[in-house]
mmCIF file of C-alpha atoms in Angstrom:
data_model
loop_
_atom_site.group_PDB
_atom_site.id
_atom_site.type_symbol
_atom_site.label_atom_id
_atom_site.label_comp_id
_atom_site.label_asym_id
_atom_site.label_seq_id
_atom_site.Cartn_x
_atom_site.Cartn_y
_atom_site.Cartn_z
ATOM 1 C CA UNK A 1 31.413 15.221 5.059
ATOM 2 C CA UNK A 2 32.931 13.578 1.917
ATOM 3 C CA UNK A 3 31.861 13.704 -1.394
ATOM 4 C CA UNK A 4 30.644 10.087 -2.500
ATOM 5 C CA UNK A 5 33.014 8.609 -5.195
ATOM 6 C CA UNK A 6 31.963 8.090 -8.670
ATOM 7 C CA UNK A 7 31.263 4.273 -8.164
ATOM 8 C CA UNK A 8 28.539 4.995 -5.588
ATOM 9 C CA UNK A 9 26.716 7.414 -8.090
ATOM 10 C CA UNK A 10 27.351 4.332 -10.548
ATOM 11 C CA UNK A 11 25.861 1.780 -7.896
ATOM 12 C CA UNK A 12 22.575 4.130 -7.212
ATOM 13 C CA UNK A 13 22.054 4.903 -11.287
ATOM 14 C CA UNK A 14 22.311 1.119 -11.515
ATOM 15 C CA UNK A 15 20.161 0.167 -8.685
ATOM 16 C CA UNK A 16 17.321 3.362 -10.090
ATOM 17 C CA UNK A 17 17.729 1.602 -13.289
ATOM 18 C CA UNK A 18 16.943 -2.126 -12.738
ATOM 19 C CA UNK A 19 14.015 -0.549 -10.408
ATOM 20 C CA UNK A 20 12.494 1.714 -13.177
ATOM 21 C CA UNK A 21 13.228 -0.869 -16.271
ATOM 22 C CA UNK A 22 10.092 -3.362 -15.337
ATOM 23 C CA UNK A 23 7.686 -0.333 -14.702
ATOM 24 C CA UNK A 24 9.289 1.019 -18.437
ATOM 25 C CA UNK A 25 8.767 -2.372 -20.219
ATOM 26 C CA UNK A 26 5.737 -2.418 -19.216
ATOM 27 C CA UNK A 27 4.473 0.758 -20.330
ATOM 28 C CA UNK A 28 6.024 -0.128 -23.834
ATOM 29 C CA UNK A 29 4.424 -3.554 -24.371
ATOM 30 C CA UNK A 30 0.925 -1.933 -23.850
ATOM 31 C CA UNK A 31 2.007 0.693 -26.464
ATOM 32 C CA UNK A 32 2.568 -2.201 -28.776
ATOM 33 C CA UNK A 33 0.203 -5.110 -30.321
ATOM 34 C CA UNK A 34 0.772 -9.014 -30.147
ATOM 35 C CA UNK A 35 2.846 -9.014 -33.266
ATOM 36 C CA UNK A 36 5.060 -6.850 -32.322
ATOM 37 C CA UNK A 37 5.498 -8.747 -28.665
ATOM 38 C CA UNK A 38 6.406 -11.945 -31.320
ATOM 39 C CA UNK A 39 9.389 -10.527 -32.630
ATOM 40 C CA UNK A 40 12.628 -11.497 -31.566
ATOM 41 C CA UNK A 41 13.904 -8.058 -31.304
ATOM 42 C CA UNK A 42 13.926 -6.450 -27.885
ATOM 43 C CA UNK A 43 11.087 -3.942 -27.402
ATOM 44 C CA UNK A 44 12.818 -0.732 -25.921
ATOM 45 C CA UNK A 45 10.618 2.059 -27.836
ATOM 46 C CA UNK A 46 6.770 2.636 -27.137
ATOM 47 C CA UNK A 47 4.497 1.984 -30.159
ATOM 48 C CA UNK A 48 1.464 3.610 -30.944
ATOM 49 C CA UNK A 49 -1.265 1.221 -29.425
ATOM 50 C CA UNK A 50 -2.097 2.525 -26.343
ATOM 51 C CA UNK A 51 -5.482 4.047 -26.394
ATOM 52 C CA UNK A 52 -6.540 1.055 -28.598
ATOM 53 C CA UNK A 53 -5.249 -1.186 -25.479
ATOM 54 C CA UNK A 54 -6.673 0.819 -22.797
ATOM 55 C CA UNK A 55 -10.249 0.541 -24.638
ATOM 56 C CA UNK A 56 -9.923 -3.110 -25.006
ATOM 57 C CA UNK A 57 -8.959 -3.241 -21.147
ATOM 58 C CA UNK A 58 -12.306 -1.389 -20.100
ATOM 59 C CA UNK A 59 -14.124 -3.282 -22.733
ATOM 60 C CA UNK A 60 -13.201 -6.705 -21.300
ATOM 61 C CA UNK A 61 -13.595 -6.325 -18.008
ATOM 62 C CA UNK A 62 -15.284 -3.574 -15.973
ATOM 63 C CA UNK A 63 -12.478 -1.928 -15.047
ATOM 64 C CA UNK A 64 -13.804 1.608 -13.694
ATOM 65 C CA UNK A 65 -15.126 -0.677 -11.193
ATOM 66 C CA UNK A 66 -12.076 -2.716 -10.221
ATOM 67 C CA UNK A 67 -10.188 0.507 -10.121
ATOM 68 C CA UNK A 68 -13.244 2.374 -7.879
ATOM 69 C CA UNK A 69 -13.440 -0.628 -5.854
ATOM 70 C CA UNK A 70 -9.753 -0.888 -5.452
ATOM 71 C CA UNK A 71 -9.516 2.732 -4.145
ATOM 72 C CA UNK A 72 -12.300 2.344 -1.372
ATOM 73 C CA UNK A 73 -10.993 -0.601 0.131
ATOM 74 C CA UNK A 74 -7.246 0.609 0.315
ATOM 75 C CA UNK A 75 -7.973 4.351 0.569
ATOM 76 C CA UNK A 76 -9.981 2.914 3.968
ATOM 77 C CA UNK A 77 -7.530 0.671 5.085
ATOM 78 C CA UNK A 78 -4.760 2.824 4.516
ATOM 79 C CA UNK A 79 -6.481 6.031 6.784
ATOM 80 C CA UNK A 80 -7.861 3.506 9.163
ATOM 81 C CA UNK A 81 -4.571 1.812 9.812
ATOM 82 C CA UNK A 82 -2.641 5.430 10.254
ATOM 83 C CA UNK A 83 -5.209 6.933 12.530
ATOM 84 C CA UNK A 84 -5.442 3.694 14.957
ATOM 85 C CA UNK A 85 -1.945 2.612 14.946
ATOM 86 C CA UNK A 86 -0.825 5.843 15.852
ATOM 87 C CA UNK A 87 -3.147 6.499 18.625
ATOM 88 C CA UNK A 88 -2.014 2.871 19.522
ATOM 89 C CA UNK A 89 1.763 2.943 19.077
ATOM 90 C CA UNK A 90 1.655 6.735 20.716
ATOM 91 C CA UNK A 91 -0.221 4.730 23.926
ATOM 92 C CA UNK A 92 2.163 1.931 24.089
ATOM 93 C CA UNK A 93 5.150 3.923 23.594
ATOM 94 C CA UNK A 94 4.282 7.037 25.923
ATOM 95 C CA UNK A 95 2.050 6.054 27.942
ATOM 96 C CA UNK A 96 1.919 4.182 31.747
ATOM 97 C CA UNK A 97 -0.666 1.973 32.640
ATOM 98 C CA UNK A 98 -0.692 -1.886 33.686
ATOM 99 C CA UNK A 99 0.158 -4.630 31.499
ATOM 100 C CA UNK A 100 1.459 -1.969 28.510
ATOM 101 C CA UNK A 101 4.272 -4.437 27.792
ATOM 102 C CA UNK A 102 2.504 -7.520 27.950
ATOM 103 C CA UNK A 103 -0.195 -6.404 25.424
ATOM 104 C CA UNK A 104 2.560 -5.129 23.011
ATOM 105 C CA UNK A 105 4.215 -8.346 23.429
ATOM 106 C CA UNK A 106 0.989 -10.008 22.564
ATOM 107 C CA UNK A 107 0.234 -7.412 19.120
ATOM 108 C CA UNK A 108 3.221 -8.475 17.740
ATOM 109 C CA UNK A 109 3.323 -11.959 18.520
ATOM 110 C CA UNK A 110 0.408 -12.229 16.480
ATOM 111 C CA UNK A 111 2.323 -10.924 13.291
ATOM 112 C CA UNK A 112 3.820 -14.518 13.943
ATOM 113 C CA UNK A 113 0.899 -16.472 12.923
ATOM 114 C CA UNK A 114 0.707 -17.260 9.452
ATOM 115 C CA UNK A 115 -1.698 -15.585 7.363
ATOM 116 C CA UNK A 116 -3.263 -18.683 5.852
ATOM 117 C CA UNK A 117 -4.278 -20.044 9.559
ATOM 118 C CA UNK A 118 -6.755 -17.277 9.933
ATOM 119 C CA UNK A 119 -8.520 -17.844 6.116
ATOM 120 C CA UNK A 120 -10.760 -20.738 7.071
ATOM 121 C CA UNK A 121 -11.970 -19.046 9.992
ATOM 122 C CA UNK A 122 -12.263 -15.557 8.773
ATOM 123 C CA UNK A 123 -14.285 -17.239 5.849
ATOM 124 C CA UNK A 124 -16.825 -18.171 8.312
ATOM 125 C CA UNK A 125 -17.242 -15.047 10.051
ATOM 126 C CA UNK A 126 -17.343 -12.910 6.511
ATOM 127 C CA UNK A 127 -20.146 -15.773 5.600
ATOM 128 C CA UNK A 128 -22.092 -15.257 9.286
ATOM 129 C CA UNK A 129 -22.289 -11.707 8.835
ATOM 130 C CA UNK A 130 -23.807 -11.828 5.498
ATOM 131 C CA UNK A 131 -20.368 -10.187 4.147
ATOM 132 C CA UNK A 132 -19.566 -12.362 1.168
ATOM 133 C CA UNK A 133 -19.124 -10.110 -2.301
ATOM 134 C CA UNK A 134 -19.310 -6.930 -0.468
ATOM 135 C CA UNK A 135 -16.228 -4.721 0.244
ATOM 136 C CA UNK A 136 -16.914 -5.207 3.893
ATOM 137 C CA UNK A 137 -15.343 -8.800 3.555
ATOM 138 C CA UNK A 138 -11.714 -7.223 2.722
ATOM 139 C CA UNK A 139 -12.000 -4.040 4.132
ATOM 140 C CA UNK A 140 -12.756 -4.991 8.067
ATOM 141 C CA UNK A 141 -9.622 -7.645 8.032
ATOM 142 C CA UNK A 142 -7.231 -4.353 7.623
ATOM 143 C CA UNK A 143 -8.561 -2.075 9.545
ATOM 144 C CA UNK A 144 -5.358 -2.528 11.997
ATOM 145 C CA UNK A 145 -2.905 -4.698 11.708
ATOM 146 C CA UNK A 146 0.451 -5.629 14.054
ATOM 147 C CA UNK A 147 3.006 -4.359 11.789
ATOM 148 C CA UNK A 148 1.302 -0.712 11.679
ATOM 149 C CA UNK A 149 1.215 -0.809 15.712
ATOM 150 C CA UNK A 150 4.602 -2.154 15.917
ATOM 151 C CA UNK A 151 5.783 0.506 13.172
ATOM 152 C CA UNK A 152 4.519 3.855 14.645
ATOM 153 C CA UNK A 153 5.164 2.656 18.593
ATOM 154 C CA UNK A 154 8.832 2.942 17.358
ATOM 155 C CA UNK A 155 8.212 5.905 15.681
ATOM 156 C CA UNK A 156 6.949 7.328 19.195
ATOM 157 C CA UNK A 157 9.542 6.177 20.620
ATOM 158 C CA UNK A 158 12.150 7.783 18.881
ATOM 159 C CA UNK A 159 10.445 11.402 17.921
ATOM 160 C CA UNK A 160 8.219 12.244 21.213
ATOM 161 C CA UNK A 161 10.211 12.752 23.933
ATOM 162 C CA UNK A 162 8.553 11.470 26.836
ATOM 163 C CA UNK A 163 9.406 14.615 28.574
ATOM 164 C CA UNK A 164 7.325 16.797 26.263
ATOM 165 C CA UNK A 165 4.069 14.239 26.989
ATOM 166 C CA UNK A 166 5.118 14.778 30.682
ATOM 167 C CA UNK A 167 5.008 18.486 30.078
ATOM 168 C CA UNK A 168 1.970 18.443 28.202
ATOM 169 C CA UNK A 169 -0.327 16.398 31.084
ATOM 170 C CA UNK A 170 1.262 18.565 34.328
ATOM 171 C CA UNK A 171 -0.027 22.235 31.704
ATOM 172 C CA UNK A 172 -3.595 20.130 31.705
ATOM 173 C CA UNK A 173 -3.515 18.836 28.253
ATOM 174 C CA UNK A 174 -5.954 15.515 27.823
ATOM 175 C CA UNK A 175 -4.323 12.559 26.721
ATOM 176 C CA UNK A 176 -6.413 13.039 23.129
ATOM 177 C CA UNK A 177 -4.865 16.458 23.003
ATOM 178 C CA UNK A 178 -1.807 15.476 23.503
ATOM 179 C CA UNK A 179 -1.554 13.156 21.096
ATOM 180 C CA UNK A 180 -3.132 16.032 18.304
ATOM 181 C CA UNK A 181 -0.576 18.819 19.461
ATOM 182 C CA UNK A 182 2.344 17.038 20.446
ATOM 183 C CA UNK A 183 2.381 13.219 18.688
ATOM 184 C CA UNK A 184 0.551 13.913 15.161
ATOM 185 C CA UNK A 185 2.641 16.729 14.152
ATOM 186 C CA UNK A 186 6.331 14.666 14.845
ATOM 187 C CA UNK A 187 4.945 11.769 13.475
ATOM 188 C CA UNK A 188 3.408 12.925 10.348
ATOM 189 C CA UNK A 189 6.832 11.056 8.008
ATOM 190 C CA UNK A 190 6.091 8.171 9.463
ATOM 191 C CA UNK A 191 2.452 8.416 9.060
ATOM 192 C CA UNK A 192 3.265 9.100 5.847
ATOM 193 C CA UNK A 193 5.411 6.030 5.366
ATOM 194 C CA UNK A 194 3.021 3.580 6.880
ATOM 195 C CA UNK A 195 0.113 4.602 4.985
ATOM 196 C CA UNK A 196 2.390 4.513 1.204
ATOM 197 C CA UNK A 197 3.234 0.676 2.835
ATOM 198 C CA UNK A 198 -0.464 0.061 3.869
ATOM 199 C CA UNK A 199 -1.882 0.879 0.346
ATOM 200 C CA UNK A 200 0.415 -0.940 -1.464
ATOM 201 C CA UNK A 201 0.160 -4.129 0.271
ATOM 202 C CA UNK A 202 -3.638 -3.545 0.008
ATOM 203 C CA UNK A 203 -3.777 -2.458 -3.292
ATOM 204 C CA UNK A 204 -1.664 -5.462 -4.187
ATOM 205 C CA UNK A 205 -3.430 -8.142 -2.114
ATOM 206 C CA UNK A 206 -5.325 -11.036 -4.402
ATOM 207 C CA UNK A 207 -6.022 -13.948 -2.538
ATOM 208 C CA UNK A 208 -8.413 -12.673 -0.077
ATOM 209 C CA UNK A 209 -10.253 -10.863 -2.412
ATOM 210 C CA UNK A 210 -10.458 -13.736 -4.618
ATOM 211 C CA UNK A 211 -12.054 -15.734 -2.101
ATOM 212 C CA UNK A 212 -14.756 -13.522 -0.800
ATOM 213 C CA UNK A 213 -15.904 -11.387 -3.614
ATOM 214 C CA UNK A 214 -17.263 -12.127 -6.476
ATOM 215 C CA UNK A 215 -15.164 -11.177 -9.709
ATOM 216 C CA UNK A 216 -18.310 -10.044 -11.942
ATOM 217 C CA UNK A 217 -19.860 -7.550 -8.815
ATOM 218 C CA UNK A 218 -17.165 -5.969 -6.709
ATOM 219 C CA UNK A 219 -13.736 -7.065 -8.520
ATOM 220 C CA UNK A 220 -10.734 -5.190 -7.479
ATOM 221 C CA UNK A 221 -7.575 -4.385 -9.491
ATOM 222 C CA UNK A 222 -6.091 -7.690 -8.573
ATOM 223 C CA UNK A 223 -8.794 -9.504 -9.401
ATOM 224 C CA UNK A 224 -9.681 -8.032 -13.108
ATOM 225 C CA UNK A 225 -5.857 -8.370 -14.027
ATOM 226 C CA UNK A 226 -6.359 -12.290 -13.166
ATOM 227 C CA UNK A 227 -9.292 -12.066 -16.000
ATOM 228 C CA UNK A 228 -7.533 -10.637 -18.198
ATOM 229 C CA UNK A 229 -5.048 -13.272 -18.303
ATOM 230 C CA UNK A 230 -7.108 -15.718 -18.499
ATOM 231 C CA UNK A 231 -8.111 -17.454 -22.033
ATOM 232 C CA UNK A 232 -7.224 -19.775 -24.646
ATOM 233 C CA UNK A 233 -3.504 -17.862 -24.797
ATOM 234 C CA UNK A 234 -2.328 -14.739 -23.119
ATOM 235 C CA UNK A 235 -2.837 -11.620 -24.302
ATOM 236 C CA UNK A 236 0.260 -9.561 -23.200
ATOM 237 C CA UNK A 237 -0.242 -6.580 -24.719
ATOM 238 C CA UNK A 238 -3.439 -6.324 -23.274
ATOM 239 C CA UNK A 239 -2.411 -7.923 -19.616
ATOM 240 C CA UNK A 240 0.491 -5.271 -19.065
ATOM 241 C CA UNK A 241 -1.935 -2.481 -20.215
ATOM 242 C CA UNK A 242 -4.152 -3.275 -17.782
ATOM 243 C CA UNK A 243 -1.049 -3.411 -14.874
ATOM 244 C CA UNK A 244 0.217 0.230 -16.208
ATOM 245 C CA UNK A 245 -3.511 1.655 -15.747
ATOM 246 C CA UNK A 246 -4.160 -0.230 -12.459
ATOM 247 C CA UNK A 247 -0.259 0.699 -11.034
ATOM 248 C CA UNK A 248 -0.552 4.638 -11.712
ATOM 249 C CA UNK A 249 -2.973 5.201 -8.595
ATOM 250 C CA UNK A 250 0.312 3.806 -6.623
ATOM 251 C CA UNK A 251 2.588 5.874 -8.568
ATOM 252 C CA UNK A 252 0.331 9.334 -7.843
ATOM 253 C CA UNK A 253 0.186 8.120 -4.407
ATOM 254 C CA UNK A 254 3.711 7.895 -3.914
ATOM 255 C CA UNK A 255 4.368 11.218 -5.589
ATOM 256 C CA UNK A 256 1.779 13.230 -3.120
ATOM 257 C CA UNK A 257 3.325 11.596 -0.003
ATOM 258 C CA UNK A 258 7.300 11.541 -1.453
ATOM 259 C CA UNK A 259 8.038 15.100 -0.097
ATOM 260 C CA UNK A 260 6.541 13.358 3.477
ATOM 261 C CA UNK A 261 9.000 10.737 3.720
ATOM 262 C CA UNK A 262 12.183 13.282 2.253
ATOM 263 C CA UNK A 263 11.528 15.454 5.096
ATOM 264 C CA UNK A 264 11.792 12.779 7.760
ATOM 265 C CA UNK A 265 14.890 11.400 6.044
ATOM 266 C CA UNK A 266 16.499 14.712 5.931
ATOM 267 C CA UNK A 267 15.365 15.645 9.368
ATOM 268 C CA UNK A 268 17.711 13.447 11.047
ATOM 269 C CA UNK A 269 20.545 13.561 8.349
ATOM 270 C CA UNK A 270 23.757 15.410 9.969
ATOM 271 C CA UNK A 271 24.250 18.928 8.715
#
């Protein structure tokens, strides 16, 4: 193998800074006070306002809350969406039975359909079941989606060899056990990827939980950000603070489940 040139090291240092910079300015604006976001030179250093903005974030909205609420729903999602779409994508991808490709043509056709489509009528249902301001109303959506299917049937696909399941049912094995002995332990990078992708995009997600909760009871991160910038002008220094406190459960996230997704990288790097 050749050594990469200087100009690719260049390229990634480049590409790791522009990445980093945002997450950077915004830790230094909430070290700062509105004053200091007025003046016309760039901020680059942190300031020494932190813990004054973190108390005014938790004093202005309940923020414990949003962040407790936050973790429930995506923390759910996230384990709920690993655990089904593997036992689904390890099904479709390894198993025989009739109409396998049909269905799986149908799971991710349904990806296809805009989101927005299914808000009127998911409104309804959440309001029929008596679901409206409780976490049930955004954490029941997510449960399992098509992407997270689609995702680990691939995954199957290319680290269970079918020969191994084959193996596995003629020494007696259940198809349950089979998928704990022989599909959980190959597909535990991908796991790992899906669920970092899952809680983000859950973590993240506004809308929905704009429309059916209510932002004084059961806010979420999303949610108590939008209050903070709301008002007669916007209070940066206090918006971004509350963004660096609500982004850090990604960040720690990320950092437990990073050696995950290394290992399945270097796993099928060539040696």
């Amino acid at each position: 193998m050749r050594r990469p040139g200087g100009w690719v090291y260049a390229v990634l240092i480049g590409v790791l800074g522009a990445s980093i910079f945002p997450l950077y300015w915004s830790f230094v604006v909430s070290t700062r006070d509105n004053a200091a976001i007025g003046e016309t030179s760039p901020l680059l250093l942190p300031g020494g306002h932190l813990f004054e903005n973190v108390r005014r974030v938790f004093d202005t909205v309940d923020f414990w809350l949003a962040l407790g609420n936050s973790l429930i729903v995506a923390g759910t999602v996230m384990v709920s969406n690993v655990v089904l779409a593997s036992l689904a994508g390890f099904a479709f991808a390894r198993l025989r039975f009739p109409g396998r490709n049909t269905l799986f043509l149908l799971v991710v056709g349904s990806a296809m359909v805009p989101t927005q489509l299914g808000v009127i009528p998911l409104y309804l249902v959440v309001g029929e079941l008596g679901w409206y301001g409780r976490l049930e109303a955004v954490i029941v959506p997510g449960l399992l989606s098509a992407f997270s299917v689609f995702w680990m049937r691939q995954a199957c696909e290319s680290a269970i060899d079918a020969e191994l399941v084959d193996a596995a049912t003629v020494d007696g094995c259940s198809v349950l056990r089979t998928y704990w002995h022989v599909a959980v332990p190959s597909l535990r990078p991908a796991a790992a990827v899906l669920g970092m992708l899952t809680f983000m995009a859950t973590w993240n997600d506004y809308f929905w939980p704009l429309v059916v909760l209510d932002p004084n009871e059961t806010p979420t991160v999303q949610v108590a950000l939008s209050r903070l910038a709301s008002g007669y002008y916007t209070d940066y220094a206090l918006m971004l603070t509350g963004a660096t406190v609500g982004v850090l459960p990604v960040i720690a996230l990320f950092l437990l489940l990073g050696r995950h997704i290394v290992r399945g990288i270097l796993k099928g790097a060539p040696v």
